[in-house]
Amino acid sequence: MDKEKGKKMLPTLAFSTLMLMTFGNLGTSMAFALQSSNMGRIFQTLGADPTKLGFFFILPPLAGMIVQPLVGYFSDRTWIPRIGRRLPYLIIGTIVAVVVMCLLPNSGSFGFKTSTALWFGAISILFMDLSSNMSMQPFKMMISDMVNDEQKDIAWSWQTIWGNIGSVAADLFPFLLTWIGVTNVAAKGELPDSVKFSFYLGALILVVSSIFTIWKVDEYDPETYAKYHGLSEEDHIGENFFTIVKNAPKVFWTLGLVEFFAWAAFQYLWTYGTGTVAKNIWHTTNAASAAYQAAGNWFGVLSAIEVLVAIIWGLVLTKLNDKIRKPAYSFGMLVGALGFWGLSVAPTRFLSVIAFIGIGISWVTINSIPFTILTNALDGKHDGTYMGLFNSWICLPQIVASIASFALFPLLGNDIPHMLTVAGVLCFIGIFAVHVVKETSVEKGDID
């Protein structure tokens, strides 16, 4: 295909359309937030050895590495009249996620012995991540399918903003429920009602937001899609999965290098963040204590602060252009590195808030800028597959970080806060990796 024929001709969408297209990410991100901010708390409450916590955090990213590329590959080849190309996968993922969100917080409430409860929790986490990945991927793909380059920064920023609004609500649920009188302690090995009800509320909101998007968004039919992307309707036929990977644009790989360091850092935040706050501020390592559960609630508040900052910074990122996109990427990595290090040593709640301001800026940065750069470089033929595969650059570093923790944690004296120092170092290395990335745009005729 020659360069001119392959150029995209996507129309400019109304702002209301961009809002409708991205709104459903609120509920899906709420599911992820409940999982990520409570996983350490859940498994330590169930009786997990802190030195083995990394094991439980391997399963979710492993699920993401499998599910999102498959959803992308098959949705590229799916079209169901009146439903769409990507939306069928949102429907299936939402249904499964809701069921698992009701089971996971009850892992310790079925009378299982500790080892069985931990396995039940691990399997529940696995299925929750499988379904959440299936429901999240359509939102990413629809932006690539329908939004032109001039509106990509706006679309990806609002995608992240809606997601962060969902996340901040989810992170605050345990704290707010405790504040209104829901119990925040439970029998040994069981999760308190504040955590259980948080998951139930999240499941309800996931259903509502998904229904809203499915009802309001109309995906381009195959003929219109091919027309807007400068393709024939059969352009994807005959290319197998491995050929598609081989022909990935160069920026797919260079962005992956940056994402590796960023997501490995966040994996240590999710795994050891609650324990770090509990040890540094509440001076406890006893997961069954009221002090530890109070620290767990505060970590939820900190996570809410993180996403509130991300919402505000996301509005700044809607103003990005080709000249300042990469400098903004480097800045996000820098303040993230400072935030992780700050949390590792913060002795007070106030200083932990300061640390999470930097982490929040980093969070919205790695969830918006890389996707703008990637989708600008895609030609429309296999966008779903590449978007799914790009998730491997999010999942692989989480797996590597979790496996590495088995050696790092004892090497660093079995001291949980030290793992957040490692996160800061990883994010700092990512600053230099940004300079390897070279932006290209199919729509503007700039092709690798």
XYZ file of N, CA, C and O in Angstrom, residues 343-423:
324
model
N 7.649 8.421 49.307
C 6.765 7.536 50.074
C 7.577 6.541 50.891
O 7.184 6.171 51.999
N 8.711 6.107 50.371
C 9.515 5.099 51.070
C 10.076 5.616 52.387
O 10.428 4.814 53.260
N 10.170 6.944 52.527
C 10.747 7.507 53.752
C 9.773 8.394 54.524
O 10.114 8.892 55.604
N 8.555 8.598 54.008
C 7.609 9.537 54.628
C 7.175 9.053 56.012
O 6.552 7.992 56.126
N 7.452 9.834 57.078
C 7.071 9.426 58.440
C 5.721 9.951 58.886
O 5.254 9.620 59.981
N 5.106 10.803 58.069
C 3.828 11.402 58.457
C 2.833 11.310 57.299
O 3.220 11.151 56.137
N 1.555 11.457 57.619
C 0.531 11.425 56.586
C 0.688 12.591 55.619
O 0.471 12.438 54.412
N 1.068 13.758 56.117
C 1.236 14.925 55.251
C 2.298 14.662 54.188
O 2.086 14.944 52.997
N 3.440 14.130 54.593
C 4.510 13.869 53.629
C 4.134 12.753 52.651
O 4.564 12.760 51.501
N 3.320 11.812 53.109
C 2.861 10.773 52.185
C 1.939 11.368 51.123
O 1.938 10.923 49.966
N 1.173 12.395 51.481
C 0.332 13.096 50.508
C 1.207 13.779 49.459
O 0.937 13.705 48.251
N 2.269 14.444 49.886
C 3.183 15.111 48.959
C 3.765 14.099 47.976
O 3.855 14.357 46.769
N 4.144 12.941 48.490
C 4.704 11.896 47.631
C 3.699 11.462 46.573
O 4.042 11.263 45.400
N 2.445 11.342 46.960
C 1.434 10.855 46.030
C 1.026 11.905 45.003
O 0.425 11.558 43.992
N 1.355 13.158 45.226
C 1.120 14.163 44.190
C 2.011 13.856 42.985
O 1.565 13.866 41.833
N 3.285 13.557 43.258
C 4.185 13.181 42.170
C 3.774 11.887 41.511
O 3.831 11.752 40.276
N 3.341 10.923 42.302
C 2.902 9.634 41.752
C 1.673 9.819 40.869
O 1.532 9.170 39.830
N 0.776 10.730 41.253
C -0.425 10.985 40.457
C -0.103 11.571 39.098
O -0.702 11.191 38.082
N 0.853 12.505 39.052
C 1.269 13.079 37.768
C 1.868 11.998 36.883
O 1.601 11.923 35.676
N 2.670 11.143 37.481
C 3.286 10.051 36.723
C 2.231 9.085 36.196
O 2.309 8.599 35.065
N 1.211 8.818 37.001
C 0.178 7.855 36.636
C -0.591 8.278 35.384
O -0.759 7.498 34.452
N -1.049 9.528 35.346
C -1.798 9.972 34.171
C -0.882 10.072 32.960
O -1.308 9.854 31.819
N 0.378 10.374 33.192
C 1.338 10.471 32.089
C 1.502 9.138 31.376
O 1.425 9.064 30.141
N 1.707 8.063 32.135
C 1.958 6.764 31.503
C 0.680 6.125 30.968
O 0.751 5.133 30.230
N -0.469 6.693 31.321
C -1.733 6.159 30.826
C -2.319 6.953 29.668
O -3.392 6.607 29.167
N -1.642 8.024 29.257
C -2.187 8.814 28.155
C -1.164 9.063 27.051
O -1.393 8.721 25.888
N -0.016 9.642 27.380
C 0.951 10.021 26.359
C 1.423 8.842 25.503
O 1.449 8.945 24.274
N 1.789 7.697 26.083
C 2.249 6.592 25.237
C 1.190 6.122 24.236
O 1.521 5.739 23.109
N -0.081 6.168 24.638
C -1.143 5.705 23.751
C -1.386 6.682 22.606
O -1.732 6.275 21.496
N -1.208 7.968 22.868
C -1.292 8.940 21.781
C -0.179 8.690 20.772
O -0.410 8.646 19.556
N 1.036 8.514 21.263
C 2.179 8.283 20.372
C 1.992 7.007 19.570
O 2.245 6.964 18.358
N 1.527 5.942 20.236
C 1.349 4.667 19.537
C 0.257 4.744 18.480
O 0.461 4.356 17.325
N -0.930 5.237 18.854
C -2.050 5.229 17.910
C -1.817 6.169 16.740
O -2.341 5.945 15.651
N -1.018 7.213 16.922
C -0.652 8.067 15.792
C 0.137 7.291 14.745
O 0.099 7.615 13.552
N 0.862 6.264 15.185
C 1.729 5.506 14.284
C 1.024 4.308 13.640
O 1.611 3.639 12.788
N -0.234 4.035 14.024
C -0.949 2.877 13.493
C -1.754 3.258 12.258
O -2.291 4.355 12.169
N -1.865 2.292 11.318
C -2.508 2.596 10.030
C -3.949 2.128 9.933
O -4.585 2.282 8.896
N -4.497 1.543 11.007
C -5.890 1.120 10.992
C -6.115 -0.337 10.639
O -7.204 -0.864 10.839
N -5.102 -1.014 10.092
C -5.288 -2.396 9.662
C -5.411 -3.357 10.845
O -6.234 -4.271 10.821
N -4.564 -3.175 11.833
C -4.527 -4.114 12.963
C -4.462 -3.357 14.288
O -3.773 -3.780 15.214
N -5.199 -2.265 14.356
C -5.101 -1.414 15.542
C -5.459 -2.162 16.824
O -4.796 -2.007 17.851
N -6.512 -2.974 16.771
C -6.923 -3.711 17.964
C -5.839 -4.666 18.427
O -5.559 -4.773 19.625
N -5.216 -5.357 17.485
C -4.156 -6.300 17.833
C -2.976 -5.577 18.463
O -2.442 -6.008 19.497
N -2.560 -4.464 17.862
C -1.424 -3.730 18.411
C -1.751 -3.119 19.771
O -0.893 -3.082 20.671
N -2.982 -2.640 19.933
C -3.361 -2.089 21.236
C -3.353 -3.187 22.296
O -2.943 -2.965 23.442
N -3.817 -4.380 21.919
C -3.783 -5.501 22.847
C -2.367 -5.928 23.163
O -2.006 -6.192 24.315
N -1.527 -6.005 22.133
C -0.134 -6.387 22.331
C 0.618 -5.362 23.173
O 1.496 -5.719 23.966
N 0.260 -4.084 23.000
C 0.943 -3.051 23.768
C 0.703 -3.234 25.258
O 1.524 -2.817 26.085
N -0.392 -3.871 25.601
C -0.658 -4.152 27.007
C 0.410 -5.061 27.612
O 0.595 -5.094 28.824
N 1.121 -5.811 26.749
C 2.211 -6.646 27.255
C 3.301 -5.793 27.880
O 3.987 -6.224 28.817
N 3.477 -4.563 27.370
C 4.470 -3.668 27.951
C 3.995 -3.110 29.291
O 4.762 -2.460 30.000
N 2.731 -3.328 29.610
C 2.204 -2.975 30.921
C 2.284 -4.190 31.851
O 2.642 -4.075 33.028
N 1.991 -5.366 31.299
C 1.912 -6.584 32.111
C 3.273 -7.236 32.362
O 3.557 -7.693 33.480
N 4.114 -7.304 31.327
C 5.410 -7.978 31.474
C 6.250 -7.381 32.600
O 6.818 -8.130 33.418
N 6.379 -6.055 32.678
C 7.179 -5.517 33.785
C 6.604 -5.827 35.161
O 7.351 -5.966 36.133
N 5.281 -5.954 35.256
C 4.681 -6.319 36.538
C 5.063 -7.741 36.928
O 5.341 -8.030 38.097
N 5.094 -8.638 35.930
C 5.488 -10.023 36.193
C 6.958 -10.083 36.592
O 7.331 -10.741 37.574
N 7.810 -9.399 35.820
C 9.242 -9.388 36.128
C 9.489 -8.803 37.517
O 10.286 -9.336 38.311
N 8.799 -7.706 37.831
C 8.971 -7.069 39.138
C 8.546 -7.998 40.272
O 9.215 -8.075 41.313
N 7.448 -8.717 40.064
C 6.971 -9.633 41.102
C 7.945 -10.779 41.319
O 8.242 -11.154 42.455
N 8.458 -11.339 40.229
C 9.429 -12.433 40.354
C 10.717 -11.928 40.995
O 11.294 -12.574 41.879
N 11.169 -10.750 40.573
C 12.394 -10.184 41.128
C 12.260 -9.892 42.620
O 13.255 -9.919 43.363
N 11.035 -9.650 43.074
C 10.837 -9.307 44.486
C 11.218 -10.460 45.408
O 11.591 -10.232 46.568
N 11.133 -11.694 44.901
C 11.496 -12.836 45.734
C 12.971 -12.773 46.133
O 13.351 -13.248 47.208
N 13.805 -12.201 45.276
C 15.219 -12.034 45.594
C 15.490 -10.671 46.221
O 16.275 -10.549 47.173
N 14.827 -9.628 45.709
C 15.092 -8.273 46.181
C 14.660 -8.062 47.633
O 15.366 -7.425 48.420
N 13.488 -8.585 47.982
C 12.934 -8.318 49.313
C 13.877 -8.803 50.419
O 14.224 -8.025 51.324
N 14.339 -10.066 50.381
C 15.305 -10.476 51.424
C 16.649 -9.770 51.292
O 17.314 -9.486 52.296
N 17.055 -9.464 50.046
C 18.321 -8.769 49.831
C 18.323 -7.397 50.485
O 19.358 -6.920 50.966
N 17.136 -6.767 50.517
C 16.996 -5.441 51.122
C 16.556 -5.518 52.579
O 15.961 -4.582 53.126
N 16.830 -6.649 53.213
C 16.585 -6.796 54.642
C 15.148 -7.045 55.028
O 14.755 -6.771 56.159
N 14.341 -7.575 54.071
C 12.916 -7.821 54.331
C 12.213 -6.555 54.823
O 11.282 -6.625 55.641
N 12.674 -5.417 54.317
C 12.118 -4.131 54.733
C 11.206 -3.610 53.622
O 11.676 -3.243 52.536
N 9.925 -3.561 53.890
C 8.949 -3.206 52.862
C 9.199 -1.824 52.254
O 9.152 -1.663 51.034
N 9.467 -0.775 53.042
C 9.681 0.546 52.428
C 10.821 0.580 51.405
O 10.788 1.386 50.465
N 11.820 -0.281 51.556
C 12.928 -0.292 50.605
C 12.480 -0.649 49.196
O 13.121 -0.250 48.217
N 11.384 -1.388 49.090
C 10.882 -1.760 47.763
C 10.333 -0.546 47.022
O 10.322 -0.504 45.797
N 9.870 0.458 47.779
C 9.417 1.697 47.140
C 10.611 2.534 46.669
O 10.506 3.282 45.684
N 11.752 2.384 47.345
C 12.969 3.033 46.865
C 13.378 2.454 45.513
O 13.776 3.191 44.599
N 13.265 1.138 45.384
C 13.549 0.477 44.103
C 12.615 1.026 43.021
O 13.032 1.294 41.893
N 11.348 1.228 43.366
C 10.385 1.779 42.408
C 10.840 3.150 41.919
O 10.738 3.467 40.726
